[in-house]
């Protein structure tokens, strides 16, 4: 029977406004000055009784009341009790509510519980579950990740040294489907590499990943606003998911993975306790075999197992993996030296010369070194293990340096021979007697400039005179040309019996 607070007229108006006019329950309640829940109650009663607005218009108040409030029948508990285990699993699907599940349960069921009793009895049933199972997680929404407290010894077959492998665990909130693997340590690369493998194991990406606030992942741990480090943030961007770090010292924020860690320790690590492992690969193979059995073990209080629950709940709700796997890399700041190179692990990589004396960011993968300035990539090189060596891209060099790079000693000597023997001799002297090859190249480029300013005949004559006065350098040749001394035919007098000065410079045979 309707209570004193709502009349049959208000019930009819509720049905008309919601079922015919399409107003929301909140809007209906506001219009009729009743609560949203009361409006929802009578809409639900009408749905269970299969009464739409067209039918309601044809019924008298008494007939409508009888339809909505069917007389209570003798109740048989085994007939009335819904399958609360199935209800609990269905609630994990996106958009599914207790209201919808009650309507489906009560439809064409004369012995069904009223909605309030249905909710109370479900909550009483749920309280009998473990807390981690009691929480309702939306399918495909959260993946919880953590490391187990236990480790597994790895024996070096050569030295006998024992290291402790760390055990990474990931579990979905809705299905409890679990992944585990071993890593060498708990570095940032280990954490993120294990999560990459976990996503590939699951075959999709959840909306949220819930890690601990480990220093390897979170650069600024905070109860309210933890900030992931740059690599972890780029990992989340690559896979299109969000990161929701659990609060420090609040294990109840991630009970799913806490429970999954215990399960892995009991059903995997305990079974491996007497085995000896000599590599991470060997250990991970053993874990993978036992992981299949763990995920196929039947639930005690819920239908199915982790694998079947994952296939029904989480898998359909996951987003597809990106086409390219996320590559682990490192970020490092580096200052550009005066020679437009930056140093990483003893090797030098070029950047555009305009960035000299600025600071750039290096993004280093297993195969590449990328240089970024103002968030723009300005250089990319293959990672080199050669310490003390240089990797240089010609486009990064100033124009003068590129010219030096294009000229080899032999090319410069060959150019000098095309002018004359004396010019080639001066070029050779420049290359051999300068403290640094760059200085010799620069002087030879100066000789080429003189060849453009003066005729080849005059340049050859100037070089002959420079050799004669034992000053075969660019400055002497330039001064001889400017002063016109190259036009004079006479040479300085030599001591009796001594060779002319230019005879001491090796001739054409030197260049072959």
XYZ file of C-alpha atoms in Angstrom:
512
model
C 0.000 0.000 0.000
C 1.252 3.517 -0.621
C 2.351 5.392 2.473
C 0.733 8.592 3.732
C 3.542 10.570 2.212
C 2.625 9.775 -1.389
C -0.816 9.468 -2.977
C -1.973 7.415 -5.924
C -2.078 10.622 -7.947
C 1.615 11.195 -7.232
C 2.354 7.576 -8.172
C 0.562 8.060 -11.494
C 2.428 11.343 -12.071
C 5.717 9.589 -11.269
C 5.015 6.938 -13.893
C 3.868 9.506 -16.466
C 6.819 11.857 -16.038
C 9.431 9.085 -16.083
C 7.941 6.503 -18.447
C 6.181 8.859 -20.861
C 7.831 12.284 -20.577
C 11.330 10.823 -20.146
C 12.308 12.858 -17.062
C 15.060 11.499 -14.848
C 14.167 10.249 -11.373
C 15.884 13.295 -9.880
C 13.804 15.617 -12.074
C 10.597 13.692 -11.222
C 11.333 13.977 -7.507
C 12.015 17.698 -7.797
C 8.777 18.235 -9.749
C 6.536 16.261 -7.336
C 8.333 17.306 -4.141
C 9.304 13.714 -3.316
C 12.722 12.097 -2.943
C 14.530 10.522 -5.857
C 14.608 7.151 -4.071
C 10.806 7.165 -3.581
C 10.295 7.944 -7.265
C 12.696 5.147 -8.163
C 10.876 2.717 -5.900
C 7.547 3.120 -7.734
C 9.176 3.033 -11.165
C 10.851 -0.254 -10.178
C 7.565 -1.675 -8.874
C 5.921 -0.800 -12.167
C 8.709 -2.479 -14.166
C 8.501 -5.671 -12.092
C 4.711 -5.700 -12.542
C 5.166 -5.072 -16.323
C 3.038 -1.897 -16.082
C 3.893 0.822 -18.583
C 2.260 4.243 -18.799
C -0.223 3.180 -21.482
C -1.504 0.386 -19.217
C -1.522 2.575 -16.123
C -3.915 4.979 -17.858
C -6.476 2.190 -18.325
C -6.420 1.003 -14.696
C -8.363 2.347 -11.768
C -6.496 3.325 -8.616
C -7.458 0.026 -6.969
C -6.316 -2.008 -9.985
C -3.032 -0.131 -10.237
C -2.435 -0.544 -6.515
C -3.088 -4.299 -6.780
C -0.652 -4.573 -9.689
C 2.064 -2.714 -7.837
C 1.468 -4.334 -4.418
C 0.792 -7.977 -5.007
C -0.395 -9.819 -1.897
C 2.421 -11.538 -0.020
C 2.529 -15.276 -0.617
C 3.869 -17.980 1.604
C 7.625 -17.643 1.223
C 9.948 -20.532 0.596
C 13.502 -19.437 1.360
C 15.134 -21.847 -1.085
C 12.941 -20.466 -3.879
C 13.499 -16.812 -3.028
C 17.217 -16.582 -2.314
C 19.081 -15.146 -5.325
C 22.537 -16.385 -6.356
C 24.509 -13.739 -4.490
C 27.844 -15.092 -5.789
C 26.664 -14.336 -9.328
C 25.292 -10.974 -8.178
C 28.722 -10.120 -6.715
C 30.475 -10.942 -9.989
C 27.893 -9.102 -12.118
C 28.370 -5.939 -10.053
C 31.912 -5.773 -11.405
C 30.666 -5.113 -14.923
C 30.580 -1.470 -15.995
C 27.197 0.198 -15.383
C 25.643 -2.752 -13.502
C 23.892 -1.795 -10.231
C 22.040 -3.605 -7.463
C 18.848 -1.908 -8.642
C 19.211 -3.460 -12.124
C 20.107 -6.901 -10.739
C 17.120 -6.821 -8.362
C 14.760 -5.928 -11.212
C 16.090 -8.823 -13.291
C 15.768 -11.155 -10.295
C 12.261 -9.996 -9.337
C 10.765 -9.986 -12.837
C 8.162 -12.751 -13.185
C 9.106 -13.960 -9.705
C 6.126 -13.704 -7.373
C 8.223 -14.861 -4.408
C 11.034 -12.335 -4.903
C 12.434 -10.238 -2.059
C 11.585 -6.575 -2.058
C 14.457 -4.352 -3.139
C 15.460 -3.316 0.388
C 15.555 -6.903 1.649
C 17.507 -7.917 -1.426
C 20.188 -5.300 -0.707
C 20.398 -6.136 3.000
C 20.754 -9.863 2.367
C 23.416 -9.285 -0.327
C 25.491 -7.136 2.032
C 25.189 -9.761 4.774
C 26.431 -12.389 2.300
C 29.296 -10.174 1.122
C 30.493 -9.628 4.695
C 31.378 -13.318 4.777
C 34.000 -12.820 2.046
C 37.624 -11.789 2.624
C 38.032 -8.049 2.553
C 39.994 -8.178 -0.710
C 37.150 -10.150 -2.324
C 34.463 -8.083 -0.651
C 35.417 -4.893 -2.463
C 33.582 -4.332 -5.726
C 35.992 -3.518 -8.564
C 34.796 -2.533 -12.024
C 35.897 -4.921 -14.769
C 39.068 -3.819 -16.542
C 39.461 -0.784 -14.312
C 42.367 -1.459 -11.919
C 45.532 -3.513 -12.110
C 47.368 -3.702 -8.767
C 51.167 -4.213 -8.811
C 53.751 -4.872 -6.088
C 56.799 -6.925 -5.143
C 56.623 -9.910 -2.787
C 58.581 -9.890 0.440
C 60.128 -13.266 -0.305
C 63.053 -13.662 -2.705
C 64.494 -16.635 -4.597
C 68.249 -17.442 -4.605
C 70.003 -17.458 -7.993
C 73.343 -19.290 -8.113
C 76.113 -18.180 -10.479
C 77.270 -21.480 -12.011
C 80.783 -20.096 -12.611
C 81.603 -18.375 -9.325
C 79.030 -19.900 -6.997
C 77.911 -16.402 -5.965
C 74.292 -16.235 -4.778
C 72.022 -13.297 -5.574
C 68.393 -12.827 -4.582
C 65.817 -12.519 -7.338
C 62.850 -10.246 -6.620
C 59.302 -11.482 -7.310
C 56.939 -9.059 -9.071
C 53.176 -9.659 -8.753
C 50.224 -8.060 -10.595
C 46.508 -8.799 -10.111
C 43.253 -7.451 -11.542
C 40.700 -6.074 -9.128
C 37.605 -7.620 -10.689
C 38.792 -11.150 -11.512
C 41.865 -11.591 -9.262
C 43.683 -12.890 -12.365
C 47.351 -12.938 -11.357
C 50.734 -12.535 -13.055
C 54.153 -13.072 -11.478
C 57.763 -12.965 -12.680
C 61.268 -12.620 -11.270
C 63.550 -9.611 -11.762
C 67.166 -9.053 -10.762
C 66.428 -6.046 -8.542
C 63.729 -3.460 -7.918
C 65.153 -0.640 -10.011
C 62.989 1.627 -12.142
C 63.841 -0.479 -15.196
C 62.882 -3.670 -13.306
C 59.574 -2.228 -12.092
C 58.524 -0.903 -15.494
C 59.897 -3.851 -17.460
C 57.857 -6.234 -15.295
C 54.705 -4.152 -15.869
C 55.300 -4.222 -19.631
C 55.490 -8.024 -19.451
C 52.354 -8.138 -17.280
C 50.312 -6.108 -19.796
C 51.468 -8.418 -22.587
C 50.530 -11.438 -20.446
C 47.021 -10.015 -19.906
C 46.733 -9.022 -23.565
C 45.339 -5.553 -22.876
C 45.553 -2.332 -20.884
C 43.437 -1.378 -17.828
C 42.254 2.140 -17.114
C 44.299 2.424 -13.897
C 47.511 0.875 -12.571
C 47.865 0.976 -8.786
C 51.495 0.670 -7.609
C 53.113 1.195 -4.248
C 54.876 4.530 -3.718
C 58.276 2.981 -4.384
C 61.146 5.430 -4.850
C 61.957 3.736 -8.143
C 58.571 4.890 -9.523
C 57.440 7.950 -7.553
C 59.746 10.974 -7.496
C 57.699 12.871 -4.889
C 55.896 10.450 -2.533
C 52.863 12.089 -0.989
C 49.658 10.930 0.668
C 47.455 13.112 -1.521
C 49.394 14.004 -4.697
C 52.223 11.551 -5.497
C 54.166 12.407 -8.652
C 55.518 9.577 -10.855
C 59.006 9.957 -12.266
C 59.512 10.887 -15.902
C 60.017 7.341 -17.193
C 56.958 5.953 -15.377
C 54.859 8.860 -16.628
C 55.952 8.176 -20.220
C 55.161 4.475 -19.697
C 51.575 5.415 -18.718
C 51.289 7.790 -21.680
C 52.535 5.108 -24.083
C 49.890 2.624 -22.915
C 47.122 5.201 -22.468
C 46.392 4.413 -18.816
C 46.464 6.394 -15.567
C 48.590 5.853 -12.454
C 47.026 5.870 -8.989
C 49.720 5.217 -6.395
C 48.478 3.776 -3.093
C 49.027 5.887 0.012
C 52.191 5.137 1.991
C 51.607 2.684 4.863
C 48.026 1.992 3.685
C 47.996 -1.633 2.477
C 44.175 -1.549 2.420
C 44.448 0.710 -0.628
C 45.669 -2.323 -2.581
C 44.321 -5.435 -0.834
C 43.993 -7.278 -4.138
C 47.728 -7.389 -4.757
C 48.480 -7.946 -1.059
C 46.300 -11.054 -1.258
C 47.828 -12.008 -4.631
C 51.317 -11.792 -3.116
C 50.283 -14.232 -0.374
C 48.782 -16.596 -2.954
C 51.952 -16.466 -5.083
C 54.122 -17.102 -2.038
C 51.975 -20.096 -0.976
C 51.225 -21.721 -4.336
C 54.360 -20.859 -6.335
C 57.342 -19.885 -4.177
C 56.626 -22.531 -1.549
C 56.640 -25.204 -4.255
C 59.985 -23.954 -5.567
C 61.672 -23.737 -2.167
C 63.796 -26.895 -2.662
C 64.834 -26.207 -6.256
C 68.090 -24.554 -7.297
C 68.093 -21.969 -10.056
C 71.098 -20.759 -12.029
C 69.501 -17.927 -14.023
C 66.490 -15.618 -14.061
C 65.328 -17.253 -17.288
C 65.217 -20.663 -15.627
C 63.340 -19.273 -12.605
C 60.790 -17.444 -14.758
C 60.040 -20.596 -16.726
C 59.262 -22.437 -13.487
C 57.053 -19.561 -12.255
C 55.143 -19.460 -15.567
C 54.245 -23.170 -15.321
C 52.916 -22.861 -11.760
C 51.100 -19.618 -12.638
C 48.802 -21.546 -15.009
C 47.755 -23.840 -12.149
C 47.259 -20.933 -9.739
C 44.893 -19.094 -12.103
C 42.862 -22.249 -12.761
C 42.285 -23.132 -9.092
C 38.574 -22.852 -8.251
C 37.337 -20.051 -6.001
C 35.977 -21.200 -2.639
C 33.047 -18.790 -2.359
C 32.649 -17.461 -5.904
C 31.826 -19.330 -9.130
C 34.653 -20.314 -11.480
C 38.333 -19.438 -11.114
C 40.674 -16.544 -11.818
C 41.071 -17.432 -15.481
C 37.345 -17.840 -16.188
C 36.535 -14.657 -14.258
C 39.181 -12.788 -16.263
C 37.759 -14.039 -19.567
C 34.224 -13.018 -18.543
C 34.946 -9.729 -16.781
C 38.309 -8.067 -17.345
C 39.389 -9.193 -20.803
C 36.382 -7.696 -22.694
C 36.865 -4.366 -20.882
C 40.606 -3.961 -21.578
C 41.928 -1.556 -24.184
C 44.162 -2.980 -26.905
C 47.929 -2.922 -26.498
C 49.752 -0.346 -28.642
C 51.427 -1.631 -31.799
C 54.911 -0.953 -30.410
C 56.236 -2.245 -27.120
C 57.375 0.376 -24.613
C 61.176 0.592 -24.633
C 62.997 1.130 -21.347
C 65.281 4.152 -21.429
C 67.157 6.555 -19.175
C 67.127 10.334 -18.988
C 70.359 12.234 -18.290
C 71.261 15.918 -18.448
C 74.475 16.797 -20.300
C 76.275 20.044 -21.093
C 77.374 20.639 -24.692
C 81.150 21.140 -24.842
C 82.937 23.703 -26.985
C 83.464 20.995 -29.616
C 79.625 20.584 -29.898
C 79.722 17.083 -28.369
C 78.103 15.672 -25.224
C 79.549 12.870 -23.150
C 77.744 9.693 -22.080
C 79.633 6.868 -20.390
C 82.945 7.980 -21.861
C 81.791 8.315 -25.490
C 81.165 11.660 -27.212
C 78.098 12.352 -29.390
C 77.624 15.438 -31.577
C 74.728 17.898 -31.414
C 74.099 20.979 -33.607
C 76.972 23.439 -33.028
C 74.506 26.236 -32.163
C 73.860 24.436 -28.829
C 77.441 24.883 -27.575
C 77.546 25.683 -23.821
C 73.850 24.803 -23.328
C 72.388 21.860 -21.411
C 70.491 19.146 -23.274
C 68.567 16.043 -22.173
C 69.809 12.621 -23.250
C 67.285 9.829 -23.747
C 69.264 6.593 -23.752
C 67.823 3.222 -24.780
C 69.569 -0.105 -25.257
C 70.534 0.920 -28.794
C 70.152 4.708 -29.179
C 71.241 8.025 -27.674
C 68.725 10.795 -28.439
C 69.423 14.429 -27.570
C 66.590 16.841 -26.718
C 66.694 20.623 -26.419
C 63.568 22.546 -25.394
C 61.621 19.280 -25.648
C 62.633 18.870 -29.319
C 64.864 16.058 -30.549
C 67.981 17.607 -32.087
C 70.238 14.559 -32.538
C 70.093 10.768 -32.613
C 73.062 8.371 -32.561
C 73.638 4.647 -32.194
C 74.801 3.868 -28.657
C 78.544 3.165 -28.704
C 80.558 1.263 -26.068
C 83.876 2.798 -27.243
C 85.211 5.060 -24.503
C 87.155 8.157 -25.551
C 85.842 8.021 -29.135
C 83.564 10.424 -31.008
C 80.385 9.937 -33.038
C 79.884 13.002 -35.225
C 77.158 13.918 -37.702
C 78.531 16.290 -40.405
C 75.364 18.415 -40.352
C 76.090 19.287 -36.717
C 79.439 20.886 -37.583
C 80.072 24.552 -38.439
C 80.592 25.185 -42.152
C 84.355 25.544 -41.736
C 84.596 22.251 -39.849
C 82.531 20.487 -42.490
C 84.968 21.743 -45.095
C 87.801 20.307 -43.035
C 85.990 17.006 -42.858
C 85.573 16.879 -46.608
C 89.317 17.340 -47.218
C 91.747 14.500 -46.528
C 95.547 15.047 -46.529
C 95.924 13.270 -49.865
C 93.164 15.347 -51.451
C 94.901 18.538 -50.311
C 98.273 17.379 -51.651
C 96.699 16.401 -54.976
C 95.170 19.862 -55.203
C 98.598 21.438 -54.590
C 100.178 19.318 -57.345
C 97.640 20.670 -59.805
C 99.064 24.161 -59.078
C 102.706 23.107 -59.028
C 105.463 21.227 -57.215
C 106.262 24.103 -54.850
C 102.606 24.568 -53.910
C 102.331 20.854 -53.121
C 105.486 21.097 -50.988
C 104.029 24.007 -48.996
C 100.780 22.080 -48.489
C 102.732 19.065 -47.245
C 104.705 21.221 -44.828
C 101.453 22.687 -43.407
C 100.069 19.201 -42.727
C 103.246 17.891 -41.103
C 104.419 20.839 -39.012
C 101.252 22.047 -37.311
C 100.553 21.002 -33.662
C 97.053 19.840 -34.583
C 95.649 18.509 -37.915
C 92.807 21.046 -37.728
C 95.379 23.861 -37.922
C 96.997 22.299 -41.000
C 93.635 21.926 -42.718
C 92.788 25.545 -41.986
C 96.098 26.732 -43.460
C 95.532 24.640 -46.593
C 92.072 26.143 -47.001
C 93.832 29.529 -46.798
C 96.090 28.434 -49.677
C 92.959 27.632 -51.686
C 91.677 31.118 -50.975
C 94.907 32.567 -52.353
C 94.484 30.416 -55.466
C 91.140 32.148 -56.062
C 92.649 35.626 -55.514
C 95.829 35.163 -57.601
C 96.739 33.206 -60.685
C 98.136 29.681 -60.278
C 101.416 30.927 -61.775
C 101.825 33.635 -59.137
C 100.850 31.245 -56.301
C 103.419 28.678 -57.500
C 106.091 31.394 -57.723
C 105.247 32.642 -54.198
C 105.499 29.101 -52.829
C 108.863 28.646 -54.574
C 110.165 31.800 -52.901
C 108.726 30.750 -49.486
C 110.582 27.441 -49.783
C 113.768 29.255 -50.725
C 113.670 31.451 -47.615
C 112.821 28.409 -45.458
C 109.438 29.807 -44.415
C 106.873 27.616 -46.215
C 103.839 28.757 -44.248
C 100.604 30.512 -45.186
C 101.637 33.864 -43.722
C 104.867 33.985 -45.753
C 103.135 32.996 -48.976
C 100.435 35.632 -48.369
C 103.016 38.386 -47.666
C 105.052 37.450 -50.760
C 101.963 37.750 -52.954
C 100.853 41.037 -51.392
C 104.308 42.589 -51.750
C 104.799 41.316 -55.290
C 108.042 39.522 -54.443
C 106.787 36.510 -56.368
C 107.373 38.532 -59.559
C 111.123 38.767 -58.932
C 113.135 36.110 -60.731
C 116.198 36.129 -58.504
C 116.480 33.982 -55.373
C 118.574 34.625 -52.242
C 122.236 33.734 -52.561
C 123.254 30.445 -50.963
C 126.534 29.521 -49.369
C 129.131 27.949 -51.664
C 128.548 24.222 -52.018
C 125.096 24.339 -50.291
C 121.898 23.353 -52.009
C 119.293 26.016 -52.647
C 116.795 26.165 -49.798
C 113.971 24.638 -51.794
C 116.097 21.608 -52.629
C 115.783 20.551 -48.980
C 112.042 20.064 -49.435
C 111.201 16.731 -51.036
C 110.012 17.011 -54.622
C 107.347 15.226 -56.647
C 108.486 11.769 -55.595
C 107.312 12.598 -52.093
C 103.681 12.644 -53.197
C 103.641 9.159 -54.738
